[in-house]
Coordinates of C-alpha atoms in Angstrom, one line a residue:
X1 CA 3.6 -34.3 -17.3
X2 CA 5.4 -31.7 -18.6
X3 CA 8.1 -32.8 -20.7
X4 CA 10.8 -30.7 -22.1
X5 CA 14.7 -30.2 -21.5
X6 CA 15.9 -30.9 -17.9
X7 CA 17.3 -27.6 -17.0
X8 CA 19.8 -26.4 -14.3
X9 CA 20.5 -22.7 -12.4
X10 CA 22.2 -21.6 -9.1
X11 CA 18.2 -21.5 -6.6
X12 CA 20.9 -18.9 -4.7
X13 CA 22.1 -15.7 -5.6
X14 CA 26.0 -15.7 -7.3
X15 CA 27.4 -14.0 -3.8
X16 CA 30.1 -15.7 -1.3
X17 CA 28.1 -17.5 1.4
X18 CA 28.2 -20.2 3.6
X19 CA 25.6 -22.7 1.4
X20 CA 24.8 -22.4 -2.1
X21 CA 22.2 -24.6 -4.1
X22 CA 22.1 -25.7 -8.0
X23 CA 18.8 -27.3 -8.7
X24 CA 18.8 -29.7 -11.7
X25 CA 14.7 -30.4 -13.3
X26 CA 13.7 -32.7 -15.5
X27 CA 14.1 -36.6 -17.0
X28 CA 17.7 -36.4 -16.7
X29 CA 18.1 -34.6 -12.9
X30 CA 18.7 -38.1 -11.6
X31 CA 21.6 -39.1 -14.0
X32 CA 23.3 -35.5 -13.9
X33 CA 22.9 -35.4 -10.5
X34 CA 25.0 -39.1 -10.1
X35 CA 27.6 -37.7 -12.4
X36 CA 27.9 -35.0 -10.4
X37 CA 27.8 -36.7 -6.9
X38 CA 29.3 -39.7 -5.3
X39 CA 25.9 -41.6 -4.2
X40 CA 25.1 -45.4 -3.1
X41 CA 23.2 -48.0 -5.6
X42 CA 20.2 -48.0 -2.9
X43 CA 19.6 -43.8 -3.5
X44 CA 16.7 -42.6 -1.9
X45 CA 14.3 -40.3 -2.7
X46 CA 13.8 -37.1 -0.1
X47 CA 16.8 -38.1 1.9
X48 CA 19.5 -35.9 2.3
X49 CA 23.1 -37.4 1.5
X50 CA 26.7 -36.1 2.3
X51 CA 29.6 -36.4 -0.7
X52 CA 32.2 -35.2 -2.9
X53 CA 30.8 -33.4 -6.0
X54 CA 33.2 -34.3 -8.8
X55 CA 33.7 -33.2 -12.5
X56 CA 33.4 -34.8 -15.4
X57 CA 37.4 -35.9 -15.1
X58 CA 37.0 -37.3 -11.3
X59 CA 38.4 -33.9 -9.9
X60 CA 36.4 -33.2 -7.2
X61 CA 34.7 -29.6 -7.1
X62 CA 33.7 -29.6 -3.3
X63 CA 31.8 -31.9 -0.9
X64 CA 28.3 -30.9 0.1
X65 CA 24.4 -32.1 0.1
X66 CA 22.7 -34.1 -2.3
X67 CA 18.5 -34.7 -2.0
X68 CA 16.6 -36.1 -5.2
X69 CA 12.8 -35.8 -5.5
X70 CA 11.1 -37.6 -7.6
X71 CA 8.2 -36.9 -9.7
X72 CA 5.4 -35.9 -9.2
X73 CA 6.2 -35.0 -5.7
X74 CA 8.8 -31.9 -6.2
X75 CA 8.3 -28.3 -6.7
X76 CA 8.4 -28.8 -10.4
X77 CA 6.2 -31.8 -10.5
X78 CA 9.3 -33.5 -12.7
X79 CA 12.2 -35.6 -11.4
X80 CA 14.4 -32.7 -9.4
X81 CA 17.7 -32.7 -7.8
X82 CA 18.9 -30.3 -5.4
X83 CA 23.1 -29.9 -4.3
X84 CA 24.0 -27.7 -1.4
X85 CA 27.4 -26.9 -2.1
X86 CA 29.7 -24.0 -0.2
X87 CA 28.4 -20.7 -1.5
X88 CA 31.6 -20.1 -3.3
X89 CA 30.7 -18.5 -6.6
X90 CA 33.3 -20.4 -9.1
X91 CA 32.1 -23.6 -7.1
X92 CA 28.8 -23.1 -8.1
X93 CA 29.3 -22.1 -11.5
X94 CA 31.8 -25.4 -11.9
X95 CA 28.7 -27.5 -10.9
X96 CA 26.4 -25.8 -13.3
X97 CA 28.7 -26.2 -16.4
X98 CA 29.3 -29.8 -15.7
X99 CA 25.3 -30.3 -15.3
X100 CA 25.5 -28.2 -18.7
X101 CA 28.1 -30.8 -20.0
X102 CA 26.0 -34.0 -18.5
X103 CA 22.8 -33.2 -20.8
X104 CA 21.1 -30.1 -19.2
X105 CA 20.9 -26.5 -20.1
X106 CA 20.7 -23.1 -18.8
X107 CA 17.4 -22.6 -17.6
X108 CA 15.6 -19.5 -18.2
X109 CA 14.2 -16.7 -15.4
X110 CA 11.3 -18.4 -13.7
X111 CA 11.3 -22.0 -15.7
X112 CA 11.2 -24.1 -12.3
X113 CA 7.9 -22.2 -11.2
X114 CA 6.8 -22.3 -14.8
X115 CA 7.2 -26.1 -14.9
X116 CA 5.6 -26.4 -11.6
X117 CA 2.9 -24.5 -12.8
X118 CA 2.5 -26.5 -16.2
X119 CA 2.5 -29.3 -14.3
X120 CA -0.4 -28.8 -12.1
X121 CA 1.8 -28.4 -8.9
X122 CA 0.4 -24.4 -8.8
X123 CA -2.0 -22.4 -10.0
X124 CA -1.0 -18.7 -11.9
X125 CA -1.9 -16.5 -8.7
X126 CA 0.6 -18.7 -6.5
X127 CA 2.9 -18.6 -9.3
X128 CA 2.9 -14.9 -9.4
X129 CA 2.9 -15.0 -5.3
X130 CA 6.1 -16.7 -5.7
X131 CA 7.6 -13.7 -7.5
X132 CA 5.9 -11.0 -5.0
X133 CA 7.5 -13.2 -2.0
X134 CA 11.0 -13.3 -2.9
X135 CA 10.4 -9.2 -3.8
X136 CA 8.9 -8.1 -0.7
X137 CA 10.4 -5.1 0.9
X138 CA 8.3 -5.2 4.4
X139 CA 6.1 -8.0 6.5
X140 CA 3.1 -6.4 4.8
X141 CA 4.5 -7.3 1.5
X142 CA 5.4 -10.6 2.8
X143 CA 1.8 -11.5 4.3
X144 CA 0.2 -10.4 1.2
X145 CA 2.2 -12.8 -1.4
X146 CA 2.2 -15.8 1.6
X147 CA -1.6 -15.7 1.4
X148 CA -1.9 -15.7 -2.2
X149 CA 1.0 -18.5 -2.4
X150 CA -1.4 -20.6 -0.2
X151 CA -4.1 -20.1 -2.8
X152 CA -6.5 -17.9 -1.0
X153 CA -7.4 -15.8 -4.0
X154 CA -7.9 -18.8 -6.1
X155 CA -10.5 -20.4 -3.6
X156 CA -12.4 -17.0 -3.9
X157 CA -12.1 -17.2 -7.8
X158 CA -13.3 -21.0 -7.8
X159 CA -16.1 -20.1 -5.4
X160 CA -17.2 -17.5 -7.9
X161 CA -16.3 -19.2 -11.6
X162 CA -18.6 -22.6 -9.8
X163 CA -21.6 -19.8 -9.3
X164 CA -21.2 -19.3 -13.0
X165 CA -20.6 -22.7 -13.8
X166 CA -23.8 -24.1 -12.2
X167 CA -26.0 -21.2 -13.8
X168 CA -24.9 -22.4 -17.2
X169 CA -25.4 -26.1 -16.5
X170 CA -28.9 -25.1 -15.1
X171 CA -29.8 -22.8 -18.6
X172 CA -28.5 -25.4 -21.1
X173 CA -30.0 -27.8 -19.4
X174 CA -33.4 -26.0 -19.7
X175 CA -32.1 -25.3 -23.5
X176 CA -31.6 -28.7 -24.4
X177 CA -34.5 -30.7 -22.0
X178 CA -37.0 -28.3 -21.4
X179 CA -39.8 -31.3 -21.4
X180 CA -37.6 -32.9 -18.8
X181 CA -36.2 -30.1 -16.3
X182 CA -38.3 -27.0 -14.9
X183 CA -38.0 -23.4 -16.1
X184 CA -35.4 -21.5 -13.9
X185 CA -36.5 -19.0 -11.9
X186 CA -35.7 -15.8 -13.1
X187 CA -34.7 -14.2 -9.6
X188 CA -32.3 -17.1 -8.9
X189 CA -30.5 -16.0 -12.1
X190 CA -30.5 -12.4 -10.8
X191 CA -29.9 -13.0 -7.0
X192 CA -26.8 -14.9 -8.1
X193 CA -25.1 -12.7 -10.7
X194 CA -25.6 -10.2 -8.2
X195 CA -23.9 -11.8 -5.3
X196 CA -20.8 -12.8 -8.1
X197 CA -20.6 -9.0 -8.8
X198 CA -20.2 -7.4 -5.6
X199 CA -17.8 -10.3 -4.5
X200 CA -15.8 -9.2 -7.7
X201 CA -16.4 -5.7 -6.1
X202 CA -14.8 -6.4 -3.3
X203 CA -11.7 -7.9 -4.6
X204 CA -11.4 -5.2 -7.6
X205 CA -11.2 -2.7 -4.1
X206 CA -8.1 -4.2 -3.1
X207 CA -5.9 -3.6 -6.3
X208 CA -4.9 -0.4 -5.2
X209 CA -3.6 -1.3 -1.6
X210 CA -1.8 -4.7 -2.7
X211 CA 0.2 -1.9 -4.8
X212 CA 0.7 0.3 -2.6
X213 CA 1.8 -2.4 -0.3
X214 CA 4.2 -4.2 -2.8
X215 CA 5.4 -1.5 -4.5
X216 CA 5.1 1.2 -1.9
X217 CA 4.2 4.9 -1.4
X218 CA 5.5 7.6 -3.7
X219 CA 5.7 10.7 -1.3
X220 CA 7.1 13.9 -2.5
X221 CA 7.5 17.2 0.1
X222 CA 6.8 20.6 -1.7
X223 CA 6.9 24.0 -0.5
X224 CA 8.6 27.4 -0.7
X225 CA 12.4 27.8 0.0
X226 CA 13.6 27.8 3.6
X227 CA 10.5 26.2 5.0
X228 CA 11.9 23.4 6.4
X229 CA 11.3 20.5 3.6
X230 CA 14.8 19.2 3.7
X231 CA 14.9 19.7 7.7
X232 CA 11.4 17.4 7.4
X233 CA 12.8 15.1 4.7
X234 CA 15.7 14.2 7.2
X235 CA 13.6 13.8 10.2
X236 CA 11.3 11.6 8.1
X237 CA 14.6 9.6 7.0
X238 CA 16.3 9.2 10.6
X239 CA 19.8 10.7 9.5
X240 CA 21.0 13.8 7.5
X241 CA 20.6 12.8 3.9
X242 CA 19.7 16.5 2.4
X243 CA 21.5 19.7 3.0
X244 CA 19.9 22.0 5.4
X245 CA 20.8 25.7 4.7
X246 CA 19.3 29.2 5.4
X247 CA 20.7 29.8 1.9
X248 CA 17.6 29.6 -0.3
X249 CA 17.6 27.5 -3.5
X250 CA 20.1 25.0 -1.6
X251 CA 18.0 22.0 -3.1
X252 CA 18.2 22.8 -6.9
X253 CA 17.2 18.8 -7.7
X254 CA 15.0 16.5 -5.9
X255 CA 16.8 14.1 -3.7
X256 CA 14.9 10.5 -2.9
X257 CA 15.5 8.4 0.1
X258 CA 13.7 4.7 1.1
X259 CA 12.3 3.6 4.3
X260 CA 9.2 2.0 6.2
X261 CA 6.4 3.4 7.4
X262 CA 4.3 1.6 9.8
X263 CA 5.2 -1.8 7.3
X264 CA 4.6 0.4 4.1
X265 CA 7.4 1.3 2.2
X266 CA 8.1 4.5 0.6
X267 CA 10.0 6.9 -1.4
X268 CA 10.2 9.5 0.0
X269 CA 10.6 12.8 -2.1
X270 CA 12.3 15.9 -0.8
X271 CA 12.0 18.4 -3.9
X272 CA 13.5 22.1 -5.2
X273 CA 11.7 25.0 -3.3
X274 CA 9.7 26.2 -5.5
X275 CA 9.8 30.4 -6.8
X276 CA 10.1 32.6 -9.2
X277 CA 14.3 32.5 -10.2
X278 CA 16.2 34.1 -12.9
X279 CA 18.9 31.0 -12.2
X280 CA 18.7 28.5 -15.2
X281 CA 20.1 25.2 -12.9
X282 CA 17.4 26.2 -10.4
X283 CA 14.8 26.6 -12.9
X284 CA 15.5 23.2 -14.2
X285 CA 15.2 21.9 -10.5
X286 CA 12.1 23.1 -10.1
X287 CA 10.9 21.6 -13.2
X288 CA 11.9 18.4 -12.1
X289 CA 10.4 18.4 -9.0
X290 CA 6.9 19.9 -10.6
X291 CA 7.2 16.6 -12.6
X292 CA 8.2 14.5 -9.3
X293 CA 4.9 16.0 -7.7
X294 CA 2.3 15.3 -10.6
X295 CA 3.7 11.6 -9.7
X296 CA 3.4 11.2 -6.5
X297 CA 0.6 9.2 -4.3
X298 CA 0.7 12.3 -1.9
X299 CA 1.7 15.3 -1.3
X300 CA 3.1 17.1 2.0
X301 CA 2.4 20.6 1.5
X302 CA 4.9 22.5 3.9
X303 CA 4.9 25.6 5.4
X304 CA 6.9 28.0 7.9
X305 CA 4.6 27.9 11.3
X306 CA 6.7 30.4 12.8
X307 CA 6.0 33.0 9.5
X308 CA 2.3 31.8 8.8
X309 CA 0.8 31.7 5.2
X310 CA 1.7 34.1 2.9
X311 CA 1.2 34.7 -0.8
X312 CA 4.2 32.4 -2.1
X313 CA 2.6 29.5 -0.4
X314 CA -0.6 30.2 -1.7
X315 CA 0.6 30.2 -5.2
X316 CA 2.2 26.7 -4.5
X317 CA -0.4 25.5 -2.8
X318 CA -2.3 25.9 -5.9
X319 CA -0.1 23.8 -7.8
X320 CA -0.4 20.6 -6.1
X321 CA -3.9 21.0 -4.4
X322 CA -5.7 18.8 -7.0
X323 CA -3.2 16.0 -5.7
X324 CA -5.0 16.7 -1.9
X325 CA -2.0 17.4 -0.2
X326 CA -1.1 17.1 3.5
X327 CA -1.2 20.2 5.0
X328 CA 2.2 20.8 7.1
X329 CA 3.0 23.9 9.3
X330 CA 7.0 23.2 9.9
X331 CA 9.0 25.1 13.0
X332 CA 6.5 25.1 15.2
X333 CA 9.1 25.3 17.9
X334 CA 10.0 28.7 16.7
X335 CA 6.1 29.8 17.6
X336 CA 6.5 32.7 20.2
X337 CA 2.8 33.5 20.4
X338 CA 1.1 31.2 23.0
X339 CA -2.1 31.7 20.8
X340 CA -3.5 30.0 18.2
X341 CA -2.2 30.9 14.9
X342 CA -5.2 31.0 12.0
X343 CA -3.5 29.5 9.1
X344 CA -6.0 30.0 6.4
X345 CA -6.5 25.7 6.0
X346 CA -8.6 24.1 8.0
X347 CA -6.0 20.8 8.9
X348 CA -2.9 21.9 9.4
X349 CA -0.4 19.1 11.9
X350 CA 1.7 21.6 13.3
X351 CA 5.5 20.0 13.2
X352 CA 9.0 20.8 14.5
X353 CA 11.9 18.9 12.6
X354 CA 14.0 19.8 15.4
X355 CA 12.0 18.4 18.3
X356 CA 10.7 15.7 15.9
X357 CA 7.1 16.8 17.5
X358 CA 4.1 14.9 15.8
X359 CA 6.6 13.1 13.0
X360 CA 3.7 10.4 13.9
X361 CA 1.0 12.4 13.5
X362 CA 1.9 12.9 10.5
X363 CA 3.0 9.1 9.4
X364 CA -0.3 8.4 10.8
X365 CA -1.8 10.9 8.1
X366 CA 0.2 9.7 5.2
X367 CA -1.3 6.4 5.7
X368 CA -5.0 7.2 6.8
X369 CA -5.0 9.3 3.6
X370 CA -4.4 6.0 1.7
X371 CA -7.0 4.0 3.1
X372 CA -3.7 2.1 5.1
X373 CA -3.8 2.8 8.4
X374 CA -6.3 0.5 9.8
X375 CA -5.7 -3.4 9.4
X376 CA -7.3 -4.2 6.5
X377 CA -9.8 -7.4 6.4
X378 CA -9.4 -8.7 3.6
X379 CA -6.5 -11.8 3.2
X380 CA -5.9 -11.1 -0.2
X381 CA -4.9 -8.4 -2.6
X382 CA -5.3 -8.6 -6.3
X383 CA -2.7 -7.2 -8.9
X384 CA -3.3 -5.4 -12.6
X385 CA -3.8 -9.0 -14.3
X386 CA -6.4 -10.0 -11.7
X387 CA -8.2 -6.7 -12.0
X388 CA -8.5 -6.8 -15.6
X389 CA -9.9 -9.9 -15.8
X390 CA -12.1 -9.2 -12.8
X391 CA -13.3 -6.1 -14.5
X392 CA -14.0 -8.0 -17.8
X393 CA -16.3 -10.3 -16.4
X394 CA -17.9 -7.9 -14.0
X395 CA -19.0 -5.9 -17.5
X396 CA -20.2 -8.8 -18.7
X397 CA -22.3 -9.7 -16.2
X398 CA -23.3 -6.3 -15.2
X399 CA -24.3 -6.0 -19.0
X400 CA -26.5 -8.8 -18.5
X401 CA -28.2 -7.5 -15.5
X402 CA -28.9 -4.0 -17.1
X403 CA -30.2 -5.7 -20.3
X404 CA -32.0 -8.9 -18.2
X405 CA -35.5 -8.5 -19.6
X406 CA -33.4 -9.3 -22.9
X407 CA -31.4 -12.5 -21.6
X408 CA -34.0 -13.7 -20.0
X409 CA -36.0 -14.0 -23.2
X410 CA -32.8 -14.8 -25.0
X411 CA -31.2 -17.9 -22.9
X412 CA -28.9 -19.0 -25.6
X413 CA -27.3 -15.9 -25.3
X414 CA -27.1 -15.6 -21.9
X415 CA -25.6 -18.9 -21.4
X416 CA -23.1 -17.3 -23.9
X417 CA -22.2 -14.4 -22.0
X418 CA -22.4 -16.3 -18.2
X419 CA -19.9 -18.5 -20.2
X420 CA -17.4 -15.8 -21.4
X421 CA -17.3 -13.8 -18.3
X422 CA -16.5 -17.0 -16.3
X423 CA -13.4 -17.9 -18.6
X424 CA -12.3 -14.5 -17.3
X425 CA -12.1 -15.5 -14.2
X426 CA -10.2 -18.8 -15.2
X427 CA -7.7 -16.3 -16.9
X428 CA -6.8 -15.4 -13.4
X429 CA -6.1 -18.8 -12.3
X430 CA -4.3 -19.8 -15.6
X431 CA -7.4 -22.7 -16.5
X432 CA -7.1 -20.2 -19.6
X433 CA -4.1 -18.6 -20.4
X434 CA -1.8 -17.6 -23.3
X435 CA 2.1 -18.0 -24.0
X436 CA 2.3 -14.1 -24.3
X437 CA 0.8 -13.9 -20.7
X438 CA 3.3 -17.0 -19.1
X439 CA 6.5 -14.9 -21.0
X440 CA 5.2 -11.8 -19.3
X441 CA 4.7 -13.4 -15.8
X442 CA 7.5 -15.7 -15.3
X443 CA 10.1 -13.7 -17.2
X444 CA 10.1 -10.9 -14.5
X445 CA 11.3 -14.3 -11.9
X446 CA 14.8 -14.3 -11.2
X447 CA 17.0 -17.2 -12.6
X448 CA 17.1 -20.0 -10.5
X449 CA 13.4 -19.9 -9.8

């Protein structure tokens, strides 16, 4: 077990509610937690109790819940106590400072999760799926860290560390009996580092959309002045959050807005129209935006439908069309001619912020140009950590397979490298891990956690 200081922290945030929760971990939790709480001689464990909580004088603080669970079988894997006061913020904090006065001590952002995961009760993905959950801005978000929480990422790392495993065992084996076990085939060697690499593959894919779907969509809307970008930016939005003017240069800053997309959330960008201006504010506002844009996941280019393309769009257009922009032809409710207009790009979604005509085309576009329109079929999304050590040992073994006329001849060696790339993958699962990389992951928790 892991033994350290038994540690207490509000498991609720400091706001006036109905229920609030201390949590108390660790040898001491039980004694605190009868300090704290009138309780009978026959306590027990997992059963919920009604009481005064009292202070260290006898004063009594509040009456609430008291549950005890005791180790191994708690969150934290130690001896835990959990007291559902009122959510009243001074009650809570009076119950943590006598806890503090009792024997335990503040405890620090994530130090319940990181207990639980020193003690065996989690491995690091659910640990970090503990974080993404409580973070989640959208169901998507939500899904994602609920599948990782229920260890579906580390099944597929086990599956493919045991591959690697077993083709060790089999090579030093041969290495240390080769009178007494068979030469292994060289194919089976092959076949299977193959079959771990493209299953790495596949899971290095889905780094980019578990952003995207945690963090959300960076989405800025560029164009000339008086095109329509703030009229768009508001439709987009749902209310009127930027000014709308025939008055051009009326956005001289970007403004940013939040809000869901088909699950996804996103930031949505509405920036300075962009010319040529003797104005030193509006120069600075275009600047800003230009800097906004070269950020962005993507781009809506817009453009005046009613007008058609002229040489001022072109010239923006050529700012932002290594960023493969969105091609947007705004007004078209002000289109008199009943014909087709040419408008030099091939896709263009023709728009009208006033009608709000094909606002979901286009959502539908900003999403099929991230690869997140369609439901994805994967049940598991890696992050940065998981991608570098995927991407280590994919190297490694890719390395090997280049190269495999070499390790074939050299089998100490390859057992060697096998061996390395597969402690990358338990650096994923935290079977390997450093106190640099447990600082970094459970210090972004909040307290309490």
């Amino acid at each position: 077990m892991y033994e350290k200081d038994t540690i207490v922290a509000n498991a609720t945030p400091l706001i006036p509610s109905a229920v609030g929760i201390v949590r108390i971990s660790g040898e001491k939790a039980l004694s605190i937690g009868k300090k704290l709480f009138s309780l009978p001689d026959n306590l027990e464990e997992r059963k919920v109790y009604f009481g005064k909580i009292t202070d260290r004088k006898g004063d009594v603080i509040d009456e609430g819940l008291f549950v005890f669970f005791k180790a191994p079988r708690s969150f934290t894997g130690e001896d835990t106590v959990e007291i559902f006061p009122h959510g009243s913020v001074p009650v809570i904090k009076k119950i943590i400072e006598e806890a503090v006065f009792f024997g335990a001590r503040m405890a620090e952002p994530g130090e319940f999760t990181k207990r639980a995961f020193l003690n065996g009760k989690i491995d690091l993905t659910q640990a970090e799926a503990i974080a993404d959950l409580i973070e989640a801005k959208t169901e998507k978000a939500s899904k994602a860290a609920v599948n990782l929480l229920e260890g579906k990422l580390s099944k597929k790392v086990n599956q493919l560390r045991d591959t690697l495993l077993d083709l060790v065992s089999l090579i030093e084996a041969e290495i240390n009996f080769p009178e007494d076990v068979e030469e292994i085939d060289p194919e089976l060697i092959k076949t299977n580092l193959k079959k771990v690499i493209f299953q790495i593959d596949e899971l290095m894919k889905t780094y980019r959309q578990g952003q995207l779907i945690r963090e959300g969509i960076k989405l800025a809307i560029v164009g000339k002045p008086n095109v329509g970008k703030s009229s768009l930016f508001n439709a987009l939005v749902g209310y009127e959050r930027a000014i709308v003017s025939q008055i051009k240069g009326t956005t001289r800053d970007f403004i940013e807005e939040r809000l869901i997309i088909k699950g996804i959330p996103v930031k949505l960008l509405d920036t300075a129209g962009i010319r040529k201006t003797e104005n030193q504010i509006e120069k600075i506002g275009i600047e800003k935006s230009l800097k906004e844009v070269s950020e962005a996941d993507i781009i809506i280019f817009v453009f005046d439908a009613s007008e058609g393309i002229d040489e001022q769009d072109l010239e923006i257009y050529e700012k932002v069309k290594n960023k493969n922009p969105i091609i947007v032809g705004n007004k078209s409710d002000l289109i008199l001619d009943k014909n087709e207009k040419k408008y030099y790009f091939k896709d263009v979604i023709l728009v009208s912020s006033k009608t709000l005509k094909n606002l979901d085309l286009l959502e539908e576009k900003i999403l099929q140009k991230l690869n997140l329109l369609e439901e994805s079929d994967t049940d598991v999304y890696i992050n940065l950590r998981h991608y570098e050590s995927f991407k280590k040992a994919k190297d490694i073994l890719s390395k090997i397979i280049k190269d495999f006329e070499f390790y074939i001849d050299q089998k100490e060696i390859l057992m060697l490298e096998i061996s390395e790339a597969e402690k990358n993958l338990e650096e994923i699962t935290g079977q390997i891990t450093t106190e640099d990389v447990l600082g970094n992951i459970f210090g972004k928790f909040c307290i309490g956690k």
